[in-house]
Short mmCIF file of C-alpha atoms in Angstrom, two decimals:
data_model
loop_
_atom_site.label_atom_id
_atom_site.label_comp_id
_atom_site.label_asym_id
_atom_site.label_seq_id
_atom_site.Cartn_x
_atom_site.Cartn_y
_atom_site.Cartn_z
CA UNK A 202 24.87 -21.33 20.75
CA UNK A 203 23.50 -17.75 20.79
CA UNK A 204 20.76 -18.55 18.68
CA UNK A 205 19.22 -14.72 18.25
CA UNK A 206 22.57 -13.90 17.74
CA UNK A 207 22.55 -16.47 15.19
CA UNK A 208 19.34 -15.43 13.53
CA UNK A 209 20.76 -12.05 13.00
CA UNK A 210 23.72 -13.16 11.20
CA UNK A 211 21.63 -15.17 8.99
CA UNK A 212 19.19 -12.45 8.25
CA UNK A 213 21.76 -9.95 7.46
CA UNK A 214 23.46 -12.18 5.70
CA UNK A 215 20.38 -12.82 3.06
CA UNK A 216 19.74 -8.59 3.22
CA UNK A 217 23.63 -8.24 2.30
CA UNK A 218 24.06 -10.95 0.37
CA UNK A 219 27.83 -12.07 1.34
CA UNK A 220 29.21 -13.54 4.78
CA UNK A 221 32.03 -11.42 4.65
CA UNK A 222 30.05 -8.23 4.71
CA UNK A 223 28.42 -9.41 8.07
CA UNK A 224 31.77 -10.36 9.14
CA UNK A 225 32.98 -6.29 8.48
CA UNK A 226 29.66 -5.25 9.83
CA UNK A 227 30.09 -7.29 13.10
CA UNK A 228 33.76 -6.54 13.11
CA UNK A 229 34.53 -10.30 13.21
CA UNK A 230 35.37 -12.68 10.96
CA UNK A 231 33.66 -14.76 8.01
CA UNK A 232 34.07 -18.07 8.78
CA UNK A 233 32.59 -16.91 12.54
CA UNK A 234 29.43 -15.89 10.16
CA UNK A 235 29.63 -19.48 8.47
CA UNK A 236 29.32 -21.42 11.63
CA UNK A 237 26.70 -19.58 13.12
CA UNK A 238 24.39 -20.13 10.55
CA UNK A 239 25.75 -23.94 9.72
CA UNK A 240 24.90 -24.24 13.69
CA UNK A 241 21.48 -22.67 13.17
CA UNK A 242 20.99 -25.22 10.29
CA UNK A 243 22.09 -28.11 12.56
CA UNK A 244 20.21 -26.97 15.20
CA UNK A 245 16.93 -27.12 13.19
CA UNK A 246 17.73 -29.96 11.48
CA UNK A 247 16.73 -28.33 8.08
CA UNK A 248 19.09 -26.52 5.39
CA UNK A 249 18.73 -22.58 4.93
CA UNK A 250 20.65 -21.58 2.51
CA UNK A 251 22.46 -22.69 -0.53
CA UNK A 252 25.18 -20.85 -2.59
CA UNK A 253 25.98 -19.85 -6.12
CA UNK A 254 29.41 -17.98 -7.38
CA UNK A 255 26.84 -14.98 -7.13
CA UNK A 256 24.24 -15.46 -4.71
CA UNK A 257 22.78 -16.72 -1.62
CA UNK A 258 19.75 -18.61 -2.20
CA UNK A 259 17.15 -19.49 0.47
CA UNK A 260 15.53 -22.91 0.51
CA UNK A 261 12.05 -23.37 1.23
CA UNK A 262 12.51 -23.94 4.79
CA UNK A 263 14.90 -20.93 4.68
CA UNK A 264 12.18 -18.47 2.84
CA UNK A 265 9.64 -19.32 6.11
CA UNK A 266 12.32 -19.29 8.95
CA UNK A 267 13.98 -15.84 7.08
CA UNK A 268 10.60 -14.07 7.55
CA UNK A 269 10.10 -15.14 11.12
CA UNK A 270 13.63 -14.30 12.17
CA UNK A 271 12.73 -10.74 10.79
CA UNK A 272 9.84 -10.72 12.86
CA UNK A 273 11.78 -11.52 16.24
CA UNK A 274 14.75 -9.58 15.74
CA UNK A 275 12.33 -6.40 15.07
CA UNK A 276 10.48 -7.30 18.10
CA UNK A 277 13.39 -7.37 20.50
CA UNK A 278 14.51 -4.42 18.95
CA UNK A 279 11.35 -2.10 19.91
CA UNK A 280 11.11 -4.55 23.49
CA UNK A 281 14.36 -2.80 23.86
CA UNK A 282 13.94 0.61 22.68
CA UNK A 283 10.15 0.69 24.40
CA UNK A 284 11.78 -0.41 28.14
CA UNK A 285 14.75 2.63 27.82
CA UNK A 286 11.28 5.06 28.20
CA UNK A 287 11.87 6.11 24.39
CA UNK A 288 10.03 3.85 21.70
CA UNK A 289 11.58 3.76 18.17
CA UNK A 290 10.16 3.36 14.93
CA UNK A 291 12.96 0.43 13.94
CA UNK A 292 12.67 -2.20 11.24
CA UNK A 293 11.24 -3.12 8.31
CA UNK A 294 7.69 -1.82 7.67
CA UNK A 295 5.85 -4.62 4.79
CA UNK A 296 2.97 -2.43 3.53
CA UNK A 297 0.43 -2.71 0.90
CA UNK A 298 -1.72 -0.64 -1.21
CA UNK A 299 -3.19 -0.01 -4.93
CA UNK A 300 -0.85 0.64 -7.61
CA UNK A 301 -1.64 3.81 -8.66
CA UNK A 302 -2.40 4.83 -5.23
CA UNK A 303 0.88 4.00 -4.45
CA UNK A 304 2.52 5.31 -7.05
CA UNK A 305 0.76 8.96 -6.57
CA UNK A 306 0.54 9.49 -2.50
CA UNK A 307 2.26 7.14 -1.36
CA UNK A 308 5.83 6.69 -2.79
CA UNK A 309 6.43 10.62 -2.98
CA UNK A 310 5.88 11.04 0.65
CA UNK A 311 8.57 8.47 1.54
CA UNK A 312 11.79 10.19 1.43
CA UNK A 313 10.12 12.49 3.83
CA UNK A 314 8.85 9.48 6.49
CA UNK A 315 12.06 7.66 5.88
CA UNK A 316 14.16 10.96 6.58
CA UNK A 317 12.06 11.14 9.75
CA UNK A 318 12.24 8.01 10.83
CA UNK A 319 15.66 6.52 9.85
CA UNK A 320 15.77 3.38 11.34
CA UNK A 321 12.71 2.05 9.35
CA UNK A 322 12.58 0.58 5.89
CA UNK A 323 9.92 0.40 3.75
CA UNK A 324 8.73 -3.10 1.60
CA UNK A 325 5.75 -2.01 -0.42
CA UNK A 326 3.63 -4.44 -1.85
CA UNK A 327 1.00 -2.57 -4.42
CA UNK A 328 -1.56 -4.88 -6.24
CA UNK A 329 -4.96 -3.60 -7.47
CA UNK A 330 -6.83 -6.31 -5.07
CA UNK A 331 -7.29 -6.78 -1.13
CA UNK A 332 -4.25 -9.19 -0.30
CA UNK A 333 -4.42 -11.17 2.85
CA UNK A 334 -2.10 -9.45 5.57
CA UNK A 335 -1.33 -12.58 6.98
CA UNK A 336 0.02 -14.73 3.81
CA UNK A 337 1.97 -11.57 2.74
CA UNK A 338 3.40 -10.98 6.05
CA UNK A 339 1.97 -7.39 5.63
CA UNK A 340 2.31 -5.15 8.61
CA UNK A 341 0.16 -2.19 7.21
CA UNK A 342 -1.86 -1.41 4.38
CA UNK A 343 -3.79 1.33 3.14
CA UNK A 344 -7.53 0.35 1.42
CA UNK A 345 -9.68 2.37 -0.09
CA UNK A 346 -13.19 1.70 0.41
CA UNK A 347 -15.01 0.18 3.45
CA UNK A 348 -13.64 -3.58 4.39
CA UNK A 349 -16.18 -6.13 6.09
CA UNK A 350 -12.95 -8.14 7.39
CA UNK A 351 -13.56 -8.50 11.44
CA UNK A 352 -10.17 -9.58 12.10
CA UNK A 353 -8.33 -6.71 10.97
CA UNK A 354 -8.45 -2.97 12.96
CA UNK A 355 -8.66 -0.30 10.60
CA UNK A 356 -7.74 3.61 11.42
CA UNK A 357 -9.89 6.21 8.89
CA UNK A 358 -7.22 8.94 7.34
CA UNK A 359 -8.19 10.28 4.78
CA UNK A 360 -11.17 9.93 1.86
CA UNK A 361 -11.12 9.76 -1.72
CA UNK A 362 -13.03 12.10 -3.97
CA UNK A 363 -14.49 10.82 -7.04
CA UNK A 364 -15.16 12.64 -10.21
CA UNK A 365 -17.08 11.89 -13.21
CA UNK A 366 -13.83 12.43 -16.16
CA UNK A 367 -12.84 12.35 -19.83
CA UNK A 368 -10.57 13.96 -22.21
CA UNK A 369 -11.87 17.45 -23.87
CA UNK A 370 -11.31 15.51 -27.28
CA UNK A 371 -13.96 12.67 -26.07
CA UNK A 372 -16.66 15.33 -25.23
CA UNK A 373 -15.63 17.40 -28.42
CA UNK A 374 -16.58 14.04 -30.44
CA UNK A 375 -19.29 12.39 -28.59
CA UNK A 376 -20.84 15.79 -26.32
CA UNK A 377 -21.62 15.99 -22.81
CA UNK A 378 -23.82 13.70 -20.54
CA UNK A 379 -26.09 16.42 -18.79
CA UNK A 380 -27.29 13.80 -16.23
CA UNK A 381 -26.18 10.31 -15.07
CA UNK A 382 -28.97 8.86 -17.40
CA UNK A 383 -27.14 9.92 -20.30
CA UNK A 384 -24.48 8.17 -19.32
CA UNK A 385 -25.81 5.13 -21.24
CA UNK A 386 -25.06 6.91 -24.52
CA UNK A 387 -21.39 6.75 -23.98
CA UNK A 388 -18.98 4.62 -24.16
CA UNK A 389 -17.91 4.08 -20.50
CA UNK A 390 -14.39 2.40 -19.03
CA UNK A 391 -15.71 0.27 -16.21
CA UNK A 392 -12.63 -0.24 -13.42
CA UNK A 393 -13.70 -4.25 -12.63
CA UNK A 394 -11.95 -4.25 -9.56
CA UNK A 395 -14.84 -2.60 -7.64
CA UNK A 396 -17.82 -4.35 -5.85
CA UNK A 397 -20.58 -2.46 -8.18
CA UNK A 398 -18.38 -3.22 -11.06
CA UNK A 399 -20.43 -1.17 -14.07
CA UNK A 400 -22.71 0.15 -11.41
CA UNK A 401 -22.13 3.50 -11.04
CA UNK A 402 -23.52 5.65 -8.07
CA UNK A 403 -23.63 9.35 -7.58
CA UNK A 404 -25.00 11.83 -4.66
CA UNK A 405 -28.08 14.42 -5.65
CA UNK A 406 -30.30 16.49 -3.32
CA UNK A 407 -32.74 13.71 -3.35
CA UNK A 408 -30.65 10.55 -2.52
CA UNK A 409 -28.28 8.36 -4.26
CA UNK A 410 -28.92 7.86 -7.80
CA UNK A 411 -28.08 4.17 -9.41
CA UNK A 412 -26.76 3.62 -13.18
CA UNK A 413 -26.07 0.79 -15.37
CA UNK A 414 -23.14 1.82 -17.77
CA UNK A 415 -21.18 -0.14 -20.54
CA UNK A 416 -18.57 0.42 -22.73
CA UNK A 417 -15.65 -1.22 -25.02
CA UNK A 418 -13.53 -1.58 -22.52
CA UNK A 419 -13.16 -2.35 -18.83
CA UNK A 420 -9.68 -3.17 -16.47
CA UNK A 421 -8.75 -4.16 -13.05
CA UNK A 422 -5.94 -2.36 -13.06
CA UNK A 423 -6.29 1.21 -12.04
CA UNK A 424 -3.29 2.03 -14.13
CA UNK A 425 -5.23 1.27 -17.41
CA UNK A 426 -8.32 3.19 -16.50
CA UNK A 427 -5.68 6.50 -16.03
CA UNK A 428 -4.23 5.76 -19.45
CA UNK A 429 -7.51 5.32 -21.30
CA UNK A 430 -9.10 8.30 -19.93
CA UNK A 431 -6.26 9.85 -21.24
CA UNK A 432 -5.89 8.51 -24.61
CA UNK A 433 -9.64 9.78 -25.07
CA UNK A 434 -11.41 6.44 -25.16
CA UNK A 435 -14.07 7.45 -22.54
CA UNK A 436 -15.84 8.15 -19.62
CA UNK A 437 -14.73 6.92 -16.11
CA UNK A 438 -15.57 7.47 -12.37
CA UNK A 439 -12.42 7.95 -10.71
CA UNK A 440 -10.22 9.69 -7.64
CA UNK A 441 -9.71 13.16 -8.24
CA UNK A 442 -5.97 12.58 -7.43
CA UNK A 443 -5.39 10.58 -10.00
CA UNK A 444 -6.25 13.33 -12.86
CA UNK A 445 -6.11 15.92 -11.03
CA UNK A 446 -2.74 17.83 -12.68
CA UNK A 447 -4.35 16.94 -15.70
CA UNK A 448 -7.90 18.54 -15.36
CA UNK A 449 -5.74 21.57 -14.06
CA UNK A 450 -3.97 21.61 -17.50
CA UNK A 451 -7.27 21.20 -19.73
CA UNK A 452 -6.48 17.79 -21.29
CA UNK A 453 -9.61 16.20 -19.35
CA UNK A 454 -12.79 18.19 -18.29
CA UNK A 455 -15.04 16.91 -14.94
CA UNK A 456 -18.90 16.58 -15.85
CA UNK A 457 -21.82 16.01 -14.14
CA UNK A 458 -20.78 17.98 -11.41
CA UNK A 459 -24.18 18.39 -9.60
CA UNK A 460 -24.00 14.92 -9.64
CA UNK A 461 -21.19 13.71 -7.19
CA UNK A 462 -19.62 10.02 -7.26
CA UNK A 463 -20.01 8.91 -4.18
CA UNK A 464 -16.47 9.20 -2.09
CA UNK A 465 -14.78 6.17 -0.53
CA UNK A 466 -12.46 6.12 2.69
CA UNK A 467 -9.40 5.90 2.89
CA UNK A 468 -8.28 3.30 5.86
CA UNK A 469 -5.25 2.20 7.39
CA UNK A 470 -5.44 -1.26 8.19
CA UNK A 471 -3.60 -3.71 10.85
CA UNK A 472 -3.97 -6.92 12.39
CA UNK A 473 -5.10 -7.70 15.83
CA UNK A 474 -2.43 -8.06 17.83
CA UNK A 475 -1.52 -7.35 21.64
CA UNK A 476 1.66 -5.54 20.40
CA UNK A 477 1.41 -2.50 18.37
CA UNK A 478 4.87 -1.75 16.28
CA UNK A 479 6.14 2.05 16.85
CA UNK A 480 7.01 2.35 12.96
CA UNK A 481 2.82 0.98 12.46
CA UNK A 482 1.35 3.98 14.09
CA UNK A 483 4.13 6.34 13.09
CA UNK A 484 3.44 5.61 9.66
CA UNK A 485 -0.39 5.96 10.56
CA UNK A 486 -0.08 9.03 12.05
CA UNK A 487 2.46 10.43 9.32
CA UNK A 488 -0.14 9.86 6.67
CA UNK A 489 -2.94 10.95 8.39
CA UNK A 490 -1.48 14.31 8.76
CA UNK A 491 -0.07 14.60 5.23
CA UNK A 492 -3.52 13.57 3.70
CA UNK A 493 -5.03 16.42 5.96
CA UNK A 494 -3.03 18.60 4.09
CA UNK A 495 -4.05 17.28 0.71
CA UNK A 496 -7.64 18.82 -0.30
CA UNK A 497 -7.37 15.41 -2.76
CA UNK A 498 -7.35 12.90 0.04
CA UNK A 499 -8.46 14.98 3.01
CA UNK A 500 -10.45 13.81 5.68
CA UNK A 501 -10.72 16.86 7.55
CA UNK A 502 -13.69 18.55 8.51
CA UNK A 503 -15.62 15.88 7.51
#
């Protein structure tokens, strides 16, 4: 038994969902696909797969060998490509960011990476949290905000600036904090998912000034804090990206601007690991050089 040309059949056969489209793919036929996999499932004494009229359905045993299978194949494929003197960005590139992070720079940047580099494919995981890499089988992902985790490498490209935002109908109703004291007079949206929580902290000429905010409502999700601050509920800290068409337009107005939020980084974050994937630092080094073109996220200079 070939049994990595085994595990391909059986991964392709989960990506394409059918036997018989491996069989076209591999220009054989599909009872050749069937007994690979039934001898990959005798083999390992376990079951990998069982079938609907519809579907084929991994077992649990099938969900854990699928994902290292992945793995192999897509390190055999740049062993390959890295020994003919030309490395390849190949494979399936698991990455993970914030939602609305995601949504704004990161998914409408992809058609040009993934016109780039064809052979990779991109599984984006986006949660408002730090996952753990190594659970979610995460290659990549892109934090914002310094990370104490020792185990992971982390590449600096790019940094987000923070403004202090809310809608020109808020400040027409409830005026204008002139400093961050006067924050405490207004009703604040507190984004929980930080470390300082309702602690906010902005830049002046004399240091870093520290203030204690509340309001009548507060989120972990970063998508909620964009839609309240539109919907004129309050005040909020946040990324200049993610308002920033809308400041442009005059729906929201930036105060307290000799006051600046202090910025957080924007890192690109890995595992240890004595082999570094081409489509990794490709994607690195792709977004390092879009972000230094983006006055929003850029890193340059500074």
């Amino acid at each position: 038994m070939d049994r990595l040309a085994c595990m391909q059949s059986f991964v392709r056969a989960i990506e394409m969902n059918s036997f018989s489209a491996v069989a076209r793919e591999q220009q054989t036929t599909q009872p050749t696909i069937s007994k690979q996999i039934a001898a990959l499932e005798k083999y390992l004494g376990v079951k990998l797969i069982t079938r609907s009229t519809t579907k084929l359905n991994l077992t649990e045993e099938g969900k854990q060998y699928y994902q290292y299978c992945q793995q192999i194949l897509e390190t055999v494929a740049e062993a390959e490509a890295s020994l003919e003197g030309k490395e390849k960005a190949v494979g399936i590139l698991r990455l993970g960011c914030s939602v609305l992070f995601g949504e704004m720079q990161i998914v409408p940047r992809l058609n040009l990476f993934i016109t780039r580099y064809p052979q990779v494919k991109i599984d984006l995981m986006m949660a408002d949290y730090f996952v753990d890499m190594v659970q979610e089988g995460l290659d990549l992902s892109i934090r914002i905000g310094n990370h104490q985790d020792k185990s992971l490498i982390s590449e600096r490209i790019g940094i987000t600036r923070r403004v202090t935002v809310a809608s020109t109908s808020y400040f027409e109703k409830s005026g204008e904090p002139k400093t961050p004291e006067d924050l405490a007079k207004h009703n604040c949206i507190v984004y929980t998912s930080l470390s300082t929580i309702n602690e906010w902290h902005f830049h002046e000429k004399n240091g870093v000034i520290k203030v204690n905010v509340k309001g009548s409502f507060q989120t972990n999700s970063s998508v909620a804090v964009r839609a309240a601050v539109l919907s004129g509920l309050g005040i909020a800290i946040a990324p200049i990206w993610m308002f920033g068409e809308d400041i442009y337009r005059g729906d929201l107005k930036v105060v307290l601007q000799d006051y600046q939020p202090v910025p957080f980084p924007i890192y690109a974050v890995y595992r240890r690991s004595r082999f570094y994937p081409a489509k990794v630092h490709c994607f690195i080094d792709f977004l390092r050089e879009e972000f230094k073109l983006d006055p929003w996220v850029s890193d340059y200079g500074t």
